[in-house]
mmCIF file of C-alpha atoms in Angstrom:
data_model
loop_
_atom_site.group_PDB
_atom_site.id
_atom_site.type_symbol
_atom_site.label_atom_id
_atom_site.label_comp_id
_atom_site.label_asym_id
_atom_site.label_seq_id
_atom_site.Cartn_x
_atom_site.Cartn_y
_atom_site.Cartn_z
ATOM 1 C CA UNK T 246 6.737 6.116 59.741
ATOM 2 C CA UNK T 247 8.207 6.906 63.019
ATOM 3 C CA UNK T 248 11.534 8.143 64.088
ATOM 4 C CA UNK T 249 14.461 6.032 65.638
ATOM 5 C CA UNK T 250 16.385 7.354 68.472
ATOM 6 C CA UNK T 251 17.813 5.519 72.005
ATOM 7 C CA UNK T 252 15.403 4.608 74.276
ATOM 8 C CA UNK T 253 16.397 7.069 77.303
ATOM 9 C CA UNK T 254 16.701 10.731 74.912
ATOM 10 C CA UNK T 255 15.010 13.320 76.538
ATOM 11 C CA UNK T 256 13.209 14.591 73.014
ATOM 12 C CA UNK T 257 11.304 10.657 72.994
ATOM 13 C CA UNK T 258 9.529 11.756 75.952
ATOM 14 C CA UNK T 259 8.488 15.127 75.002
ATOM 15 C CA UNK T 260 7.695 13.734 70.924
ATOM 16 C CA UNK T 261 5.264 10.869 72.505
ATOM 17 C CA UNK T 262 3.344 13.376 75.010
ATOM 18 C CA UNK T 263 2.936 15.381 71.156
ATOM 19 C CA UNK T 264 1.219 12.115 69.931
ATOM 20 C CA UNK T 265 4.550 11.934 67.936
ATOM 21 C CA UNK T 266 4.495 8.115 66.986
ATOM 22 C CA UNK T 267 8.666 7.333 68.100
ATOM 23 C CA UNK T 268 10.229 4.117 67.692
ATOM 24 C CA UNK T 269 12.687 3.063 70.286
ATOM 25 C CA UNK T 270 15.620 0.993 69.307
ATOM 26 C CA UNK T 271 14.584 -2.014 70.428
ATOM 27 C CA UNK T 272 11.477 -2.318 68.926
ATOM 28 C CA UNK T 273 12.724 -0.790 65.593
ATOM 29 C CA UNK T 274 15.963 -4.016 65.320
ATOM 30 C CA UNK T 275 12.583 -5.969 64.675
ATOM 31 C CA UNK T 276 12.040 -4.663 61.321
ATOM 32 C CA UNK T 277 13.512 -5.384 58.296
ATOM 33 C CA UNK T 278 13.921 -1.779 56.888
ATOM 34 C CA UNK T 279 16.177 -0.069 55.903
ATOM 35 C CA UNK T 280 16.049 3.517 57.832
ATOM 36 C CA UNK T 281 17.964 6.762 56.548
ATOM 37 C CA UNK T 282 20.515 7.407 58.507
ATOM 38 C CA UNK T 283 20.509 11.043 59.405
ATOM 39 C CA UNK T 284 23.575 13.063 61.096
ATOM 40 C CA UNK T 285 22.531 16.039 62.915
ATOM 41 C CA UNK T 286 26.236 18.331 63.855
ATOM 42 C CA UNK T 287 24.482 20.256 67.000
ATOM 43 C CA UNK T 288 26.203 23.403 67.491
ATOM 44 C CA UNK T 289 23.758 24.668 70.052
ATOM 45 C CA UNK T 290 24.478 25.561 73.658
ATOM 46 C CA UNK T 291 20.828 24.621 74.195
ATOM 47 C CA UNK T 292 21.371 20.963 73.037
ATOM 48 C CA UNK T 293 17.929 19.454 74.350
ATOM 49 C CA UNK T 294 15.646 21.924 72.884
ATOM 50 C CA UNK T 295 17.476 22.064 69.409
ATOM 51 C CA UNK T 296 17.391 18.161 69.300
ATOM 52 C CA UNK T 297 13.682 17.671 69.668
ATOM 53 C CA UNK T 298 13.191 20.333 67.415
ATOM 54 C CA UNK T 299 14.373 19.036 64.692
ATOM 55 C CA UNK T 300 13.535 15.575 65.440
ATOM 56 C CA UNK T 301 9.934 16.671 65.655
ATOM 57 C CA UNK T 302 10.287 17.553 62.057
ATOM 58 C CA UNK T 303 11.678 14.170 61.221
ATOM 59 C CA UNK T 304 9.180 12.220 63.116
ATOM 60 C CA UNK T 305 6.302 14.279 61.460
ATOM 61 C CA UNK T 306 7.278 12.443 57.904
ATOM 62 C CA UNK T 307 6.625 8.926 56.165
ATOM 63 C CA UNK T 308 10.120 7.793 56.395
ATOM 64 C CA UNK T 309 11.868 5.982 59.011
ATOM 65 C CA UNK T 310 14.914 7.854 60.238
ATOM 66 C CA UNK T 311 17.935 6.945 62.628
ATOM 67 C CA UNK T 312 19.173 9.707 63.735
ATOM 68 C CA UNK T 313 22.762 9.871 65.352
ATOM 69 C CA UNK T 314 23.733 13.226 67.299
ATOM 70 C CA UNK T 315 27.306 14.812 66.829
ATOM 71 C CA UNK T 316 29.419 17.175 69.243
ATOM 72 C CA UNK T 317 32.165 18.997 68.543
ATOM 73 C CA UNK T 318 35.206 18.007 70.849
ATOM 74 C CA UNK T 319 37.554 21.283 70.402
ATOM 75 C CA UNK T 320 34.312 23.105 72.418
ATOM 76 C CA UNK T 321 32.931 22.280 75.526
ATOM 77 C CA UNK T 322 29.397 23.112 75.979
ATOM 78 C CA UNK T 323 28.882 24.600 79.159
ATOM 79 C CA UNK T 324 24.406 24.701 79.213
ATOM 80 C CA UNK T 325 24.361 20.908 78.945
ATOM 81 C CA UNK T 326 25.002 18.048 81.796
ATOM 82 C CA UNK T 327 27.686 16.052 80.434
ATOM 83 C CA UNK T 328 26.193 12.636 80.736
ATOM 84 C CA UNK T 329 23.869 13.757 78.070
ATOM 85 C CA UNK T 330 26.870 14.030 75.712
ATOM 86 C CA UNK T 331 28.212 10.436 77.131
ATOM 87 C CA UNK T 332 24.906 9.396 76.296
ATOM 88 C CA UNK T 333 24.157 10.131 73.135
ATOM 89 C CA UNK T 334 26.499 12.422 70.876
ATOM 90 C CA UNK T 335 29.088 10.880 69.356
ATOM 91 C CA UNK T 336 32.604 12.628 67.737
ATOM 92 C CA UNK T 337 33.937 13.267 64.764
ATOM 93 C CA UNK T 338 36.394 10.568 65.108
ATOM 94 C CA UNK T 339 33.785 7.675 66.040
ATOM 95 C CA UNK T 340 32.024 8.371 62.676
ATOM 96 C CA UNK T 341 34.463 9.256 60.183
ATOM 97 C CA UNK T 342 34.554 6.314 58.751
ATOM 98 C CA UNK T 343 30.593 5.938 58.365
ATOM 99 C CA UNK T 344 28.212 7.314 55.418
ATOM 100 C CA UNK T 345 25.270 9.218 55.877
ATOM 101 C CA UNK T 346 21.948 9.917 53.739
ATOM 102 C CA UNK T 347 21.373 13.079 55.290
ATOM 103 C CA UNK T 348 23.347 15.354 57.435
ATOM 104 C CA UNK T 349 22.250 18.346 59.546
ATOM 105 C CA UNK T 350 24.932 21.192 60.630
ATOM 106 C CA UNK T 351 22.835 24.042 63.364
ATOM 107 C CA UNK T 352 23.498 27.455 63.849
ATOM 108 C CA UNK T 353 25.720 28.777 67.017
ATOM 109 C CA UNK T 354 25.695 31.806 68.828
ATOM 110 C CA UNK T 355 29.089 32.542 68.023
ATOM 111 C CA UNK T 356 28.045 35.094 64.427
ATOM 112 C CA UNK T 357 29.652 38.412 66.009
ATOM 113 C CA UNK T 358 33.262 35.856 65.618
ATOM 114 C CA UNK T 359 34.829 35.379 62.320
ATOM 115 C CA UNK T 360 34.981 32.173 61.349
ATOM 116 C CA UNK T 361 38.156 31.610 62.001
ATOM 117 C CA UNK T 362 38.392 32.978 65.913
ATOM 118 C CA UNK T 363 35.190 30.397 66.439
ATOM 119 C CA UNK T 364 36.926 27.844 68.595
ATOM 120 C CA UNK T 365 36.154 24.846 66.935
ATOM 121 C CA UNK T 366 36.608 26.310 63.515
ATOM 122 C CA UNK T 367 38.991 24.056 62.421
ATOM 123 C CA UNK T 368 37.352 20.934 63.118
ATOM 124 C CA UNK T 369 34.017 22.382 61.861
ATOM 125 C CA UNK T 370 35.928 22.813 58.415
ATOM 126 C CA UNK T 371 37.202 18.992 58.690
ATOM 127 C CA UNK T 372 33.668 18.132 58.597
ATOM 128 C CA UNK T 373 32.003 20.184 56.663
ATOM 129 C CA UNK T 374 34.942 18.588 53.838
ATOM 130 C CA UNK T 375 33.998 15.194 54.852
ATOM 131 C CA UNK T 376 30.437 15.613 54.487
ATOM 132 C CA UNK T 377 31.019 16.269 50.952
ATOM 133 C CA UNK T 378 31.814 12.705 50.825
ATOM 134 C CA UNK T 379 30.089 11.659 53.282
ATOM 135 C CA UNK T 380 26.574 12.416 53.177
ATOM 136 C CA UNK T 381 24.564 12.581 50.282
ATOM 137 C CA UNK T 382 22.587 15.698 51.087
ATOM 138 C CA UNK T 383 23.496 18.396 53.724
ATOM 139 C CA UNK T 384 21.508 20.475 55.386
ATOM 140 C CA UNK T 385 22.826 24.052 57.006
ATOM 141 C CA UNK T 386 20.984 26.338 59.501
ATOM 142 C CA UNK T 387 21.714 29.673 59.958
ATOM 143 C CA UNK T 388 25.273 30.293 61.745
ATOM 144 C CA UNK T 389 25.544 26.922 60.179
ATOM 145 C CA UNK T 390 24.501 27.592 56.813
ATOM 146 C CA UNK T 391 26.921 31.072 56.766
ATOM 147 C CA UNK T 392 29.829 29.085 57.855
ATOM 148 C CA UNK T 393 28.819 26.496 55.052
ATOM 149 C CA UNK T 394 28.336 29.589 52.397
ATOM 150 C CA UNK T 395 31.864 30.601 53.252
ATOM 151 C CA UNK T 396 33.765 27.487 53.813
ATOM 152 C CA UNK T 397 32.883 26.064 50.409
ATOM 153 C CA UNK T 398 32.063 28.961 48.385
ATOM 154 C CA UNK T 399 33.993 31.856 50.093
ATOM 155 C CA UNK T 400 30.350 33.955 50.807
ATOM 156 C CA UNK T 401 31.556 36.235 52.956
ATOM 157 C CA UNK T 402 29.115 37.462 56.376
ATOM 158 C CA UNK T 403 28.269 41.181 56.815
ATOM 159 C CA UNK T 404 27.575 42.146 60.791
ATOM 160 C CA UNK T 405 24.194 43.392 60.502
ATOM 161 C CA UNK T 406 23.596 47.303 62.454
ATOM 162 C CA UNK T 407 20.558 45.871 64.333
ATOM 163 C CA UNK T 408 19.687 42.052 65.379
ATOM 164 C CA UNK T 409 17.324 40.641 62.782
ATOM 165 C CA UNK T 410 14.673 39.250 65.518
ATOM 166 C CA UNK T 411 11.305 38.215 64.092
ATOM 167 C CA UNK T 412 9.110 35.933 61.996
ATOM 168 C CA UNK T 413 9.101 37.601 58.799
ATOM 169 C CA UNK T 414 7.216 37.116 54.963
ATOM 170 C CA UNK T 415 9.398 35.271 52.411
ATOM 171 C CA UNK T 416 8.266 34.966 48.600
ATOM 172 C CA UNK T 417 9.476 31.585 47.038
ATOM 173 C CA UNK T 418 11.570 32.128 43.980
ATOM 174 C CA UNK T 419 10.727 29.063 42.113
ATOM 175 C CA UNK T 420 8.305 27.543 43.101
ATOM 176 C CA UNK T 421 8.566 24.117 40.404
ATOM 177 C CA UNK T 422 11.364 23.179 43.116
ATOM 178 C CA UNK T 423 10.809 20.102 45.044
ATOM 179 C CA UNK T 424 12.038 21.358 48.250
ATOM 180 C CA UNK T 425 8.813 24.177 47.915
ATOM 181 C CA UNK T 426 6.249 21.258 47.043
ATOM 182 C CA UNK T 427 3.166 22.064 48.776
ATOM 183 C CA UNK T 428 4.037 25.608 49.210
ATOM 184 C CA UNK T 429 2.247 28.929 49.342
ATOM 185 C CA UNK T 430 3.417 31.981 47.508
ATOM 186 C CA UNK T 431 4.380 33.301 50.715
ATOM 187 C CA UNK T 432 5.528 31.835 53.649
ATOM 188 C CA UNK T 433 6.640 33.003 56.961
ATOM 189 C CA UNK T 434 9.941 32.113 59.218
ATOM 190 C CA UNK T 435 11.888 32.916 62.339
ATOM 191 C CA UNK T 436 14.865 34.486 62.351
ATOM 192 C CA UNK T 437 17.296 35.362 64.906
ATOM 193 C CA UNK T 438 20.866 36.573 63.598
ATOM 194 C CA UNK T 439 23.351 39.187 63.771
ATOM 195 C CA UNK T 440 24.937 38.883 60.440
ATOM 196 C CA UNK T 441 23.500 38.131 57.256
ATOM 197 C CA UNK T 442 24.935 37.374 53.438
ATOM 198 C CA UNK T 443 24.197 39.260 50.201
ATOM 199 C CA UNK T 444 21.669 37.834 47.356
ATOM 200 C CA UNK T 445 24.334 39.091 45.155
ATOM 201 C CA UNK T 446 27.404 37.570 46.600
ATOM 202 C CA UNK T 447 25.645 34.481 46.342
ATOM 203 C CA UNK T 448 24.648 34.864 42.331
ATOM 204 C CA UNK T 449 28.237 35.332 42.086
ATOM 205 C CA UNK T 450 28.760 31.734 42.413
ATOM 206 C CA UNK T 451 27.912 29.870 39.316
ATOM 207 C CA UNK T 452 27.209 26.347 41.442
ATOM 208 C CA UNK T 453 24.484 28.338 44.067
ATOM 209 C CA UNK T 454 20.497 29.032 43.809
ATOM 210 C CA UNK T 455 18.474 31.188 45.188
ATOM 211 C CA UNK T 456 15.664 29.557 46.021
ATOM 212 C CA UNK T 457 13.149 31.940 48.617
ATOM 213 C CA UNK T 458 13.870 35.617 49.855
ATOM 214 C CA UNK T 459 12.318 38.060 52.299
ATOM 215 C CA UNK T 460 12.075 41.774 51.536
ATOM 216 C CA UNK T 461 12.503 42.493 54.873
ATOM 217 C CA UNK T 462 15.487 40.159 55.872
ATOM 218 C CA UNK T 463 16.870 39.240 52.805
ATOM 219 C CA UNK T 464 17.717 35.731 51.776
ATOM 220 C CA UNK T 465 16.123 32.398 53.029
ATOM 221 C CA UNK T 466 16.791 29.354 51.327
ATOM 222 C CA UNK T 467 20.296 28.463 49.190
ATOM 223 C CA UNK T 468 21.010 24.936 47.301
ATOM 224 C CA UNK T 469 23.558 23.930 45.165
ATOM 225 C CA UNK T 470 22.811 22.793 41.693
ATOM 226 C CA UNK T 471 23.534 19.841 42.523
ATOM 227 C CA UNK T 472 21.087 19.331 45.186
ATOM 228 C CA UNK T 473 24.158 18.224 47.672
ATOM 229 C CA UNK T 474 24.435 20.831 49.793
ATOM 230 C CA UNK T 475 21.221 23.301 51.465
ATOM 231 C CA UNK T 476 21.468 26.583 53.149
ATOM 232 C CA UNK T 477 18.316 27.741 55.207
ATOM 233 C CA UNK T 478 19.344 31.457 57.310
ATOM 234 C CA UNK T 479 16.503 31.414 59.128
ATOM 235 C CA UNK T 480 14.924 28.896 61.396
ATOM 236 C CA UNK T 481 11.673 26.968 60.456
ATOM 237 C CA UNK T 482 12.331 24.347 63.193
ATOM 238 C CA UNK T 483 11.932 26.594 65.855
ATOM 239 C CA UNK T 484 9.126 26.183 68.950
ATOM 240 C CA UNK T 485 6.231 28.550 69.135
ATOM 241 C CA UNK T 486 7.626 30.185 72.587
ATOM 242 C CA UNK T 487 11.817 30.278 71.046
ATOM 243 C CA UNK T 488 12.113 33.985 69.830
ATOM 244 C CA UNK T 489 9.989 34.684 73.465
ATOM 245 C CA UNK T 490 12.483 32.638 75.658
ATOM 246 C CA UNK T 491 15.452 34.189 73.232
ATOM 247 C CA UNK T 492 14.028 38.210 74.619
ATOM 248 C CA UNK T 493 13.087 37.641 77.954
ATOM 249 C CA UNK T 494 16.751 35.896 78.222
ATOM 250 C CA UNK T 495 18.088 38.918 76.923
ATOM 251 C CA UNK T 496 16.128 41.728 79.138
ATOM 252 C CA UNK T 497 16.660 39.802 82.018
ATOM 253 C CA UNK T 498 20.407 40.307 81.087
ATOM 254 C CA UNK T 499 19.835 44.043 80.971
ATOM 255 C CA UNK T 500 21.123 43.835 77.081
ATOM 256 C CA UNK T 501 19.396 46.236 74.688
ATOM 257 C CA UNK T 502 16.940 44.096 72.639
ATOM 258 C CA UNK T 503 14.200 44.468 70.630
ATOM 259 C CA UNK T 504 10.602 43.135 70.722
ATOM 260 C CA UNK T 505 10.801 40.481 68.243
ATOM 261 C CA UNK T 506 8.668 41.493 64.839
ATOM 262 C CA UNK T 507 5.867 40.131 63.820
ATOM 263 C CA UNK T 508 5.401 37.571 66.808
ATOM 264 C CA UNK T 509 3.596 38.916 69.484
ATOM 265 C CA UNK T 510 -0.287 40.056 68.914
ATOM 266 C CA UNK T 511 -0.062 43.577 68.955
ATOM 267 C CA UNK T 512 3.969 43.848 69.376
ATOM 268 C CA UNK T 513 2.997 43.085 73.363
ATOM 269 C CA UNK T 514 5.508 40.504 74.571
ATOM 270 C CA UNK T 515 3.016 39.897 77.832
ATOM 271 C CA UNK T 516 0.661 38.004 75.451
ATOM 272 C CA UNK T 517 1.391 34.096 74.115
ATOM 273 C CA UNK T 518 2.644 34.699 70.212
ATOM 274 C CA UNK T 519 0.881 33.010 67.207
ATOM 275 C CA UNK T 520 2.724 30.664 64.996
ATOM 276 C CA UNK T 521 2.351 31.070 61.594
ATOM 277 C CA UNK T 522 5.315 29.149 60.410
ATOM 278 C CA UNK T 523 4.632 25.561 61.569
ATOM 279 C CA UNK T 524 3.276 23.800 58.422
ATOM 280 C CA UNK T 525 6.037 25.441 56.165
ATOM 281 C CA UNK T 526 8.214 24.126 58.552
ATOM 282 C CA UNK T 527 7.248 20.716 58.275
ATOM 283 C CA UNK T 528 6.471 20.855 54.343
ATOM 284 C CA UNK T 529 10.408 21.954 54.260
ATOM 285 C CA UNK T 530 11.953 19.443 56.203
ATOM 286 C CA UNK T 531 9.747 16.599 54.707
ATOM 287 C CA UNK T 532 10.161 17.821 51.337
ATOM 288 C CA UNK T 533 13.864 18.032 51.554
ATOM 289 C CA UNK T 534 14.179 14.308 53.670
ATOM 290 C CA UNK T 535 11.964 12.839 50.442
ATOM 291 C CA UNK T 536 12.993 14.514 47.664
ATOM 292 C CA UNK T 537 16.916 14.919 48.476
ATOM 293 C CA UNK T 538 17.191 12.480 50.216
ATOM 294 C CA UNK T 539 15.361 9.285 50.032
ATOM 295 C CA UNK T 540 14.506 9.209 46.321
ATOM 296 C CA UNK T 541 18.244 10.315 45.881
ATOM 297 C CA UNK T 542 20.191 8.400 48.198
ATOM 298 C CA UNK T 543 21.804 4.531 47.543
ATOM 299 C CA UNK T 544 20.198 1.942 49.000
ATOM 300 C CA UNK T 545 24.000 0.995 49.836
ATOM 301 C CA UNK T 546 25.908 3.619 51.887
ATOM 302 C CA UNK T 547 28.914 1.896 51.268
ATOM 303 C CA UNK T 548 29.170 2.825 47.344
ATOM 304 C CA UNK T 549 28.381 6.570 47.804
ATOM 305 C CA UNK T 550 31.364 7.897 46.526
ATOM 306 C CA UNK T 551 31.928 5.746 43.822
ATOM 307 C CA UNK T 552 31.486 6.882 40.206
ATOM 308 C CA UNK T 553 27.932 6.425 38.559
ATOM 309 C CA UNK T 554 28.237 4.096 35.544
#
């Protein structure tokens, strides 16, 4: 089943020239389905590229999804037109009110801050509280998913001496979880951070599971026991050519930065890299969108936070 999204969003474009089968609004009021309403918190300064991204993962599944984009108003993003923002992200205080089956919060490059001196802190913390309420599962990435880790569970982040810059092996802890349906022993991920948190600070908290590691770069994949809340520190959305535009952006600044591991053929940034992550990436965001989501969810929004009988 396809995705829903407005008619004019860049990603719809981009998604049909993929042979991504996207349903525009108009054509999508003529059906009698119910969709999952998805709420994707986009913390990005690159706003179009992180949008398709993950709504290339949606689109990829047999669900229909409406997806509804959501800015942060105490920060203004300064790599985005604004009419883009008029156009199709919403606020905090349009949706407040509304219930969600899913919800998505993205990293930020904002990880060498603590929490608290990140702008927008506080009104990230309103929301992250109200998704607990309102929306039945969410989903955190990276900056996203340590601000998460901390906010509800007091994980504290540890600056890291180096920039963790790669695609790097992960072994899946238990593998009779849903979300790892489908699932090799291994898998492999981006990852592009400055901080990370501790396996061990997160066994601390009776309510979190481990779910996939790397030896290399340390934990991958977090839930809570009661399947509300995810935690993913790396990024299996990403594009084959991100980590590539993330270095050159960073040499052409003159900053000190690594060739990313375990991406380029031969560590040689002048040749294209191979992408070995893709079809984890998809199994990941389909399993969680069926599993934790769909089979989970009401059918009625409305009664989400009232008491099981």
């Amino acid at each position: 089943m396809p995705i829903k999204i407005p008619n004019s969003l860049p990603a719809r474009e981009i998604l049909e020239g993929e042979n991504i089968f996207v349903m525009t609004e108009y054509r999508a009021m003529h059906q009698d389905i119910r969709p999952l309403k998805i709420l994707i918190l986009n913390l990005m300064p690159t706003k179009i590229v992180t949008e398709t991204q993950l709504l290339r993962k949606f689109s990829n599944t047999p669900l229909q999804i409406q997806a509804e984009l959501l800015q942060t108003v105490s920060h203004e993003a300064q790599n985005v037109d604004r009419s883009h923002l008029e156009s199709f992200y919403t606020t905090f205080d349009e949706i407040k009110d509304k219930y969600y089956d899913g919800m998505v919060i993205t990293g930020a490059p904002v990880e060498n801050l603590d929490f608290e001196d990140v702008d927008y802190w506080d009104e990230l913390c309103q929301i992250m509280d109200w998704s607990k309420t309102h929306a039945h599962s969410t989903l955190h990435i990276c900056w996203g998913a340590q601000a998460g880790l901390y906010y509800h569970y007091g994980v504290p982040k540890y600056s890291l001496p180096k920039k963790v810059f790669g695609v790097f092996d992960h072994q899946v802890l238990k593998p009779s979880s849903p979300l790892f349906r489908g699932f090799d022993d291994r898998f492999y991920a981006p990852h592009s951070r400055h901080t990370e948190v501790l396996e061990e600070d997160i066994r601390k908290v009776p309510d979190l599971e481990v779910l996939a590691v790397s030896d290399e770069v340390g934990v991958f994949a977090v839930k809570t026991e009661d399947s509300r809340q995810f935690f993913f520190l790396g990024h299996l959305e990403y594009d084959r050519n991100t980590l590539a535009l993330e270095y050159q952006r960073d040499v052409d600044k003159g900053l000190e930065i690594d060739v990313p591991k375990h991406y380029f053929p031969n560590d040689d940034p002048t040749q294209t890299p191979v992408v070995r992550w893709r079809s984890a990436g998809q199994l990941i965001y389909t399993n969680w969108l069926n599993y934790y989501v769909y089979q989970t969810t009401p059918y009625d929004l409305n009664t989400l936070n009232q008491p099981k009988e």
